[in-house]
Amino acid sequence: MARPRTPILSKPAIRAAALALIDREGLEWLSMRKLAQELDVQAASLYSHYRTKEELLGEVADEVTSRIDVSGFDGGDWREGIGSWARSYRAALAEHPNLVPVVAAGPGRRDEALRRADVVQGALVRAGWPPRYATMIGASAKYLVVGAATQSFARGFADDVWVYRDRYPNLSQAHRLSEHAAEIDQASFDLALEAFLDGLARVFERVRATSAG
Amino acid sequence: MARPRTPILSKPAIRAAALALIDREGLEWLSMRKLAQELDVQAASLYSHYRTKEELLGEVADEVTSRIDVSGFDGGDWREGIGSWARSYRAALAEHPNLVPVVAAGPGRRDEALRRADVVQGALVRAGWPPRYATMIGASAKYLVVGAATQSFARGFADDVWVYRDRYPNLSQAHRLSEHAAEIDQASFDLALEAFLDGLARVFERVRATSAG
DNA sequence: ACCTGAACACCGTTCAAGT
DNA sequence: ACCTGAACACCGTTCAAGT
C-alpha cells in the first residue's frame, strides 16, 4: 500500500505532531525521522508536504506567534497597545518554551509578522510618535519579549546558583532562584516592561515638545 | 607521525579557530570535522581536548563574554553601572553576531557569568535596591541585551520589508530598513536602555518611599 | 599524553519506483 | 499526488592502535 485513497499526512497534522514533540521532548531531540515515526510514516514522506525541516519549523513558529494580539492598539492608547501586545507575545512564547530558539532566530519574513509590525507602526504614528521612533519602539518591545523568553531563569540558571551559593554571597542572599524561578521571570518581565513604558512616556513628552516648537 | 614531540593542538588554539570559523562561515556551518580540517588534524583529535562540541562552544562563548565590563558599578551610581554593563555586553555580542545563539542559549552556569551577576547584585543592593529588585533588574537588563542581539534588523528582517513595501504602507513609510539596519539597531537599543533606566529611577523613588515609611 | 583510522549510530534530503 | 525503500553526503562521538 504505497498510497491510500485518502492521504495520511497533511501540513496541519505534521505541524501539530512536530509542535507536540518539541513541547514534550525538546527542539534538539526532534528529527524528521522521529517525526515521521510518530506519524507512522517514512521520513521521506514528509518531503511531499514540506520542502525542508526549516520550512516546517518556520510554519510551526508562525502558528504559535499567530496568537499574538495587537488589538490593544485599537483604543488609540499607545501605551496600552504596546503593553498588551508585549504581554500576549510573551504568553505565546511561554506556552512553548522549547520552540523559542526557532521564533528568536526566525527571519520574521512571514506575512503575519509583517502585518503585526505594520499595525504597531501605524498605531504608534497615529498616536503621535515620529515614524523613526515608532520603528525603534516596536523593535525595543521585541527585544524585551524575546530576551525574556530566551533568558528565562526557569530554563537552566536556577540550580547552579544554589550550588555556588557560598562563593557568591550577593546572589545567595538575594533571590532563592530555584524555588521561585518562574515567578521571578514573570516579575522581571513586568518590571522591565513597566519601566520601559514609563521611560517612553517621558521621551514622548520631550519629542512632542521639540517637534511642536 | 602519530604524535609530534610538541602537541599540535591546545584548547586556546581550538577555541580561536572555532571562533574564527563561526565569524567567517556561520554557526551552522561549523562541524568538528571542518574545524579539525582547519587545524590540519583529524576530527577525533579534538576530543583529546574537549569532551563534546557543546563544551567547546560553551568555552568560546565564555571567552567572548569575558570582555563584559562591570567596572561601571565602582562609582556607586547604579544607573551608570547598569548602563555601562549593558552597553559593553551588547558590544561583546555585536563583535560576534554568529555566536549569539550560543551565548543566548548558554546555561549561564559559568563561573565568570556568576561572578558578574554577583557584582551586579551586590552593587544594586548597596545602592539601596531591595535584593529582589536587584535580581529582577539584572535579569531585565539581560533581556534587553540578548533580545537586541538576537532580533537585530541587520540579520534578516531588512530586505523583506523592502520587498513587501506596497502591502504594508506603515512599514514602508517608516524606516527604510535595508539601508540603515545597523544604525536603527543601535538607536533602538539606546532608546530602550535609556527609557528602561528612566523608568527604573521612578520605581526607585517609589520603592525607597515605601520602605522608609 | 596526544593523534590517527576506522567505525557506530545517527542526520537532512533526494529519487526512482510503486499505486 | 502521495508514500516507500534505498541511497548519498554528511554529522558527533568512540575506541583500539600507534608513538
XYZ file of C-alpha atoms (C1' of nucleotides) in Angstrom:
464
model
C 0.000 0.000 0.000
C 2.106 2.776 -1.311
C -0.727 5.284 -1.406
C -4.024 5.057 0.488
C -7.034 6.562 -1.160
C -7.131 9.351 1.397
C -3.781 10.936 2.241
C -2.331 10.029 5.631
C -0.438 13.265 6.051
C -1.354 16.911 5.858
C 0.551 20.089 6.635
C -1.539 20.852 9.749
C -1.130 17.289 11.035
C 2.630 17.416 10.503
C 2.868 20.777 12.276
C 0.758 19.565 15.198
C 2.894 16.449 15.641
C 6.104 18.473 15.388
C 4.966 21.001 17.984
C 3.787 18.281 20.353
C 7.157 16.512 20.084
C 9.073 19.746 20.582
C 6.999 20.547 23.652
C 7.447 17.081 25.075
C 10.992 16.132 24.063
C 12.748 19.337 23.128
C 13.859 21.013 19.937
C 17.168 19.179 19.663
C 15.540 15.808 20.035
C 13.302 16.340 17.025
C 14.390 14.854 13.728
C 12.492 14.258 10.531
C 12.867 10.524 11.091
C 11.441 10.643 14.608
C 8.630 12.928 13.500
C 7.809 10.505 10.695
C 7.795 7.603 13.107
C 5.313 9.449 15.321
C 3.075 9.815 12.264
C 3.509 6.151 11.214
C 5.203 7.106 8.012
C 8.634 7.170 6.388
C 10.814 10.250 6.750
C 10.841 10.839 3.017
C 7.056 11.203 3.013
C 7.309 14.447 4.923
C 9.032 15.984 1.932
C 5.851 15.652 -0.104
C 4.437 18.384 2.147
C 7.383 20.448 3.328
C 10.453 21.116 1.279
C 12.797 21.322 4.261
C 12.829 20.898 8.014
C 13.487 24.618 8.257
C 10.327 25.456 6.322
C 8.304 23.185 8.584
C 9.707 24.732 11.765
C 9.082 28.173 10.347
C 5.406 27.410 9.851
C 5.152 25.892 13.319
C 6.566 29.128 14.709
C 4.107 31.109 12.588
C 1.229 29.127 14.044
C 2.329 29.835 17.602
C 3.016 33.524 17.081
C -0.280 33.996 15.251
C -1.897 34.109 18.689
C -0.132 37.389 19.399
C -2.741 40.060 19.985
C -2.352 43.559 18.583
C -5.949 44.578 19.249
C -4.776 46.557 22.286
C -3.826 49.329 19.885
C -7.437 49.777 18.816
C -8.277 52.073 21.704
C -5.746 54.607 20.499
C -3.631 54.439 23.672
C -0.102 53.598 22.519
C 0.997 52.629 25.999
C -1.814 50.164 26.461
C -1.202 48.914 22.925
C 2.485 48.148 23.442
C 1.820 46.686 26.867
C -0.875 44.242 25.794
C 0.978 43.336 22.612
C 4.174 42.550 24.530
C 2.328 40.564 27.187
C 0.459 38.438 24.650
C 3.726 37.904 22.753
C 5.418 36.693 25.902
C 2.462 34.478 26.772
C 2.574 32.844 23.333
C 6.277 32.024 23.751
C 5.841 30.850 27.333
C 3.367 28.221 26.158
C 6.078 26.608 24.026
C 9.420 27.362 25.654
C 11.255 24.714 23.640
C 10.272 26.473 20.433
C 11.691 29.840 21.478
C 15.009 29.492 19.609
C 13.091 28.979 16.365
C 10.970 32.065 16.916
C 14.003 34.057 18.029
C 16.105 33.050 15.024
C 13.122 33.256 12.699
C 13.641 35.703 9.927
C 10.384 37.435 10.724
C 9.835 37.482 6.995
C 6.434 35.874 7.396
C 3.351 37.627 6.285
C 1.623 37.600 9.641
C 4.664 39.031 11.394
C 4.840 41.859 8.900
C 1.125 42.513 9.267
C 1.510 42.857 13.022
C 4.578 45.056 12.623
C 2.549 47.233 10.286
C -0.266 47.553 12.831
C 2.189 48.545 15.558
C 3.942 51.035 13.317
C 0.663 52.604 12.168
C -0.824 52.864 15.644
C 2.269 54.492 17.107
C 2.461 57.031 14.295
C -1.220 57.851 14.670
C -0.649 58.309 18.397
C 1.887 60.998 17.600
C 5.232 59.223 17.507
C 7.587 60.105 14.673
C 7.930 57.112 12.286
C 11.547 56.594 13.237
C 10.643 56.354 16.924
C 7.734 54.047 16.142
C 10.133 51.622 14.468
C 12.569 51.761 17.347
C 9.832 51.241 19.931
C 8.469 48.215 18.085
C 11.978 46.780 17.942
C 12.652 47.545 21.601
C 9.496 45.834 22.822
C 10.514 42.764 20.856
C 13.940 42.859 22.484
C 12.278 42.607 25.874
C 9.927 39.797 24.912
C 12.444 37.663 23.067
C 15.149 38.342 25.623
C 12.845 37.358 28.459
C 11.781 34.177 26.690
C 15.385 33.235 25.940
C 16.952 34.084 29.264
C 14.249 32.648 31.469
C 15.646 31.662 34.839
C 13.350 28.699 34.756
C 15.468 27.192 31.989
C 18.883 26.371 33.395
C 20.351 29.123 35.505
C 18.486 28.356 38.676
C 20.059 25.218 40.063
C 23.642 26.297 39.651
C 23.308 29.447 41.670
C 22.142 27.370 44.533
C 25.161 25.143 44.166
C 27.588 28.052 44.139
C 25.893 29.992 46.894
C 28.901 30.049 49.182
C 31.097 31.662 46.583
C 28.672 34.389 45.536
C 27.230 35.886 48.699
C 25.263 38.594 46.954
C 23.485 36.065 44.811
C 22.626 33.596 47.520
C 21.286 36.299 49.776
C 19.160 37.663 47.030
C 16.663 35.502 45.334
C 16.429 31.781 46.113
C 16.137 31.263 42.413
C 15.500 27.563 42.207
C 12.275 27.854 44.145
C 10.778 30.911 42.506
C 12.253 30.885 39.035
C 9.025 31.135 37.082
C 7.635 33.805 39.370
C 10.832 35.885 39.174
C 10.798 35.546 35.389
C 7.313 36.964 35.263
C 8.013 39.733 37.772
C 11.222 40.727 35.984
C 9.430 40.972 32.681
C 6.620 43.014 34.216
C 9.093 45.340 35.879
C 11.094 45.772 32.707
C 8.027 46.451 30.607
C 6.553 48.954 33.065
C 9.853 50.772 33.489
C 10.339 50.845 29.725
C 6.846 52.264 29.148
C 7.290 54.825 31.932
C 10.539 55.918 30.388
C 8.965 56.105 26.937
C 6.232 58.392 28.274
C 8.934 60.877 29.244
C 10.576 60.555 25.846
C 7.183 61.182 24.268
C 6.786 64.481 26.082
C 10.263 65.553 25.003
C 9.719 64.525 21.388
C 6.358 66.279 21.156
C 7.769 69.455 22.684
C 10.643 69.692 20.203
C 8.529 68.802 17.166
C 5.898 71.367 18.193
C 8.460 74.118 18.880
C 53.817 10.583 12.859
C 51.064 9.816 15.257
C 52.332 12.203 17.878
C 54.772 15.062 17.367
C 57.053 15.876 20.258
C 55.245 19.128 20.864
C 51.433 18.945 20.753
C 49.789 20.430 17.668
C 46.574 21.331 19.412
C 45.702 23.279 22.519
C 42.431 24.430 23.988
C 43.083 28.111 23.181
C 44.097 27.264 19.606
C 40.954 25.174 19.111
C 38.767 27.943 20.522
C 40.410 30.571 18.338
C 39.942 28.507 15.198
C 36.337 27.748 16.107
C 35.503 31.387 16.719
C 37.192 32.487 13.513
C 35.208 29.910 11.517
C 31.949 30.877 13.212
C 32.606 34.525 12.444
C 33.501 33.811 8.846
C 31.143 30.960 7.894
C 28.397 30.927 10.481
C 27.442 28.744 13.410
C 25.539 26.156 11.371
C 28.395 25.658 9.003
C 30.792 24.650 11.766
C 31.354 20.964 12.364
C 34.024 19.151 14.313
C 35.308 17.708 11.047
C 35.627 21.091 9.371
C 37.197 22.586 12.458
C 39.704 19.735 12.523
C 40.484 20.256 8.846
C 41.224 23.915 9.519
C 43.671 22.828 12.193
C 45.285 20.156 9.948
C 44.173 17.369 12.203
C 41.616 14.575 12.394
C 38.227 15.250 13.979
C 38.830 12.683 16.680
C 41.900 14.601 17.870
C 39.695 17.432 19.108
C 38.251 15.053 21.674
C 41.601 14.840 23.419
C 40.986 18.454 24.465
C 37.243 18.918 24.603
C 34.815 16.234 25.609
C 31.990 17.498 23.401
C 31.255 20.140 20.797
C 28.899 21.726 23.305
C 31.663 22.114 25.877
C 33.901 23.735 23.267
C 31.216 26.199 22.171
C 30.494 26.988 25.796
C 34.101 27.971 26.388
C 34.197 30.029 23.197
C 31.148 31.903 24.480
C 32.836 32.353 27.846
C 35.851 33.874 26.167
C 33.723 36.374 24.266
C 31.558 37.349 27.218
C 34.582 37.707 29.476
C 35.081 41.112 27.874
C 31.893 42.353 29.515
C 32.726 45.210 31.808
C 31.115 45.583 35.227
C 33.540 48.222 36.460
C 30.883 50.878 35.830
C 29.375 49.914 39.162
C 32.505 51.002 41.034
C 31.440 54.628 41.226
C 28.386 53.701 43.275
C 25.913 55.043 40.701
C 23.583 52.134 39.905
C 22.252 53.801 36.790
C 25.695 54.328 35.322
C 26.594 50.785 36.377
C 23.681 49.121 34.602
C 24.102 51.335 31.568
C 27.786 50.669 31.004
C 27.400 46.974 31.795
C 24.586 46.592 29.277
C 26.451 48.547 26.613
C 29.634 46.529 26.984
C 27.564 43.329 26.951
C 25.926 44.371 23.716
C 29.253 45.395 22.212
C 30.746 41.988 23.029
C 27.897 40.196 21.261
C 27.919 42.581 18.309
C 31.546 41.628 17.626
C 30.484 38.026 17.039
C 26.890 38.052 15.809
C 27.029 34.458 14.584
C 27.840 33.291 18.090
C 24.824 34.978 19.688
C 22.612 31.867 19.740
C 25.260 30.062 21.779
C 25.510 32.878 24.296
C 21.725 33.222 24.401
C 21.128 29.514 24.946
C 24.149 29.222 27.180
C 23.222 27.997 30.609
C 24.992 30.910 32.199
C 26.320 28.385 34.632
C 29.868 29.508 34.033
C 31.958 30.930 36.794
C 32.644 34.256 35.152
C 28.962 34.833 34.459
C 28.111 34.168 38.057
C 30.896 36.452 39.236
C 29.485 39.299 37.127
C 25.953 38.565 38.306
C 27.238 38.735 41.855
C 28.884 42.117 41.229
C 25.668 43.491 39.741
C 23.552 42.140 42.566
C 25.887 43.494 45.242
C 26.192 46.942 43.687
C 22.441 47.359 43.293
C 21.788 46.311 46.869
C 24.467 48.683 48.156
C 22.846 51.444 46.103
C 19.643 50.889 48.027
C 17.655 48.447 45.910
C 15.905 45.620 47.741
C 17.581 42.296 46.834
C 14.526 41.072 44.986
C 14.519 44.167 42.808
C 18.242 43.878 42.227
C 17.747 40.391 40.822
C 14.896 41.487 38.583
C 16.857 44.471 37.297
C 19.858 42.327 36.446
C 17.588 39.929 34.603
C 15.762 42.726 32.797
C 18.944 44.331 31.532
C 19.993 40.970 30.148
C 16.631 40.646 28.401
C 17.339 43.869 26.550
C 20.874 42.947 25.567
C 20.161 39.393 24.462
C 16.941 40.390 22.756
C 18.677 43.166 20.869
C 21.482 40.858 19.782
C 19.026 38.193 18.635
C 16.484 40.372 16.907
C 18.883 42.640 15.112
C 17.381 44.092 11.971
C 20.738 43.711 10.338
C 20.315 39.933 10.389
C 17.454 39.079 8.060
C 14.426 41.224 8.548
C 15.586 44.139 6.491
C 15.414 43.010 2.890
C 11.959 41.521 3.091
C 10.294 44.660 4.328
C 11.604 46.398 1.296
C 10.097 43.713 -0.907
C 6.697 43.912 0.729
C 6.585 47.667 0.954
C 3.420 48.035 -1.132
C 1.435 45.786 1.130
C 2.489 47.368 4.407
C 2.227 51.119 3.963
C 3.051 51.934 7.563
C 6.265 49.985 7.358
C 7.500 51.292 4.063
C 6.829 54.847 5.079
C 8.672 54.399 8.280
C 12.231 53.326 8.318
C 13.983 52.296 5.108
C 15.384 49.392 6.990
C 17.692 47.845 4.481
C 19.825 50.956 4.299
C 20.069 51.812 7.974
C 19.641 48.459 9.669
C 22.730 48.596 11.840
C 22.128 52.200 12.814
C 18.490 51.513 13.734
C 19.594 48.519 15.770
C 21.945 50.686 17.774
C 19.446 53.541 18.175
C 16.680 51.147 19.241
C 18.896 49.602 21.864
C 19.970 53.003 23.162
C 16.378 54.191 23.317
C 15.232 51.031 25.087
C 18.046 51.204 27.617
C 17.538 54.886 28.386
C 13.766 54.514 28.709
C 14.245 51.468 30.930
C 16.690 53.300 33.193
C 14.445 56.377 33.334
C 11.532 54.193 34.315
C 13.643 52.419 36.923
C 14.572 55.730 38.506
C 10.883 56.349 39.152
C 10.467 52.865 40.582
C 13.438 53.552 42.820
C 11.794 56.619 44.321
C 8.614 54.670 44.948
C 10.435 51.728 46.491
C 12.515 53.934 48.750
C 9.472 55.890 49.902
C 7.530 52.781 50.902
C 10.488 51.079 52.576
C 11.253 54.279 54.524
C 7.649 54.864 55.608
C 49.565 12.286 26.628
C 48.141 13.123 22.061
C 46.928 11.940 17.459
C 45.131 8.547 13.765
C 41.954 5.485 11.102
C 38.040 3.235 11.188
C 33.836 2.549 12.845
C 28.919 3.408 15.039
C 24.650 5.447 15.215
C 22.713 8.930 13.709
C 21.258 13.241 10.486
C 18.566 16.014 6.234
C 17.481 15.230 1.760
C 16.913 13.036 -2.967
C 14.973 9.929 -6.170
C 13.338 6.094 -8.804
C 9.630 3.140 -8.100
C 5.102 1.960 -6.857
C -0.120 2.986 -6.622
C -0.487 13.179 -5.906
C 1.424 10.780 -2.169
C 4.144 7.333 0.050
C 8.143 3.831 0.131
C 12.903 1.884 0.170
C 17.272 2.751 -0.637
C 20.780 5.649 -1.155
C 24.040 9.988 -0.637
C 26.655 13.034 1.854
C 27.046 14.390 5.867
C 27.038 14.599 11.403
C 29.084 13.917 16.751
C 31.463 10.648 19.135
C 34.108 6.319 20.470
C 37.982 3.385 20.531
C 41.795 0.402 19.622
C 46.161 1.325 17.877
C 50.257 3.814 17.318
C 54.179 6.877 19.251
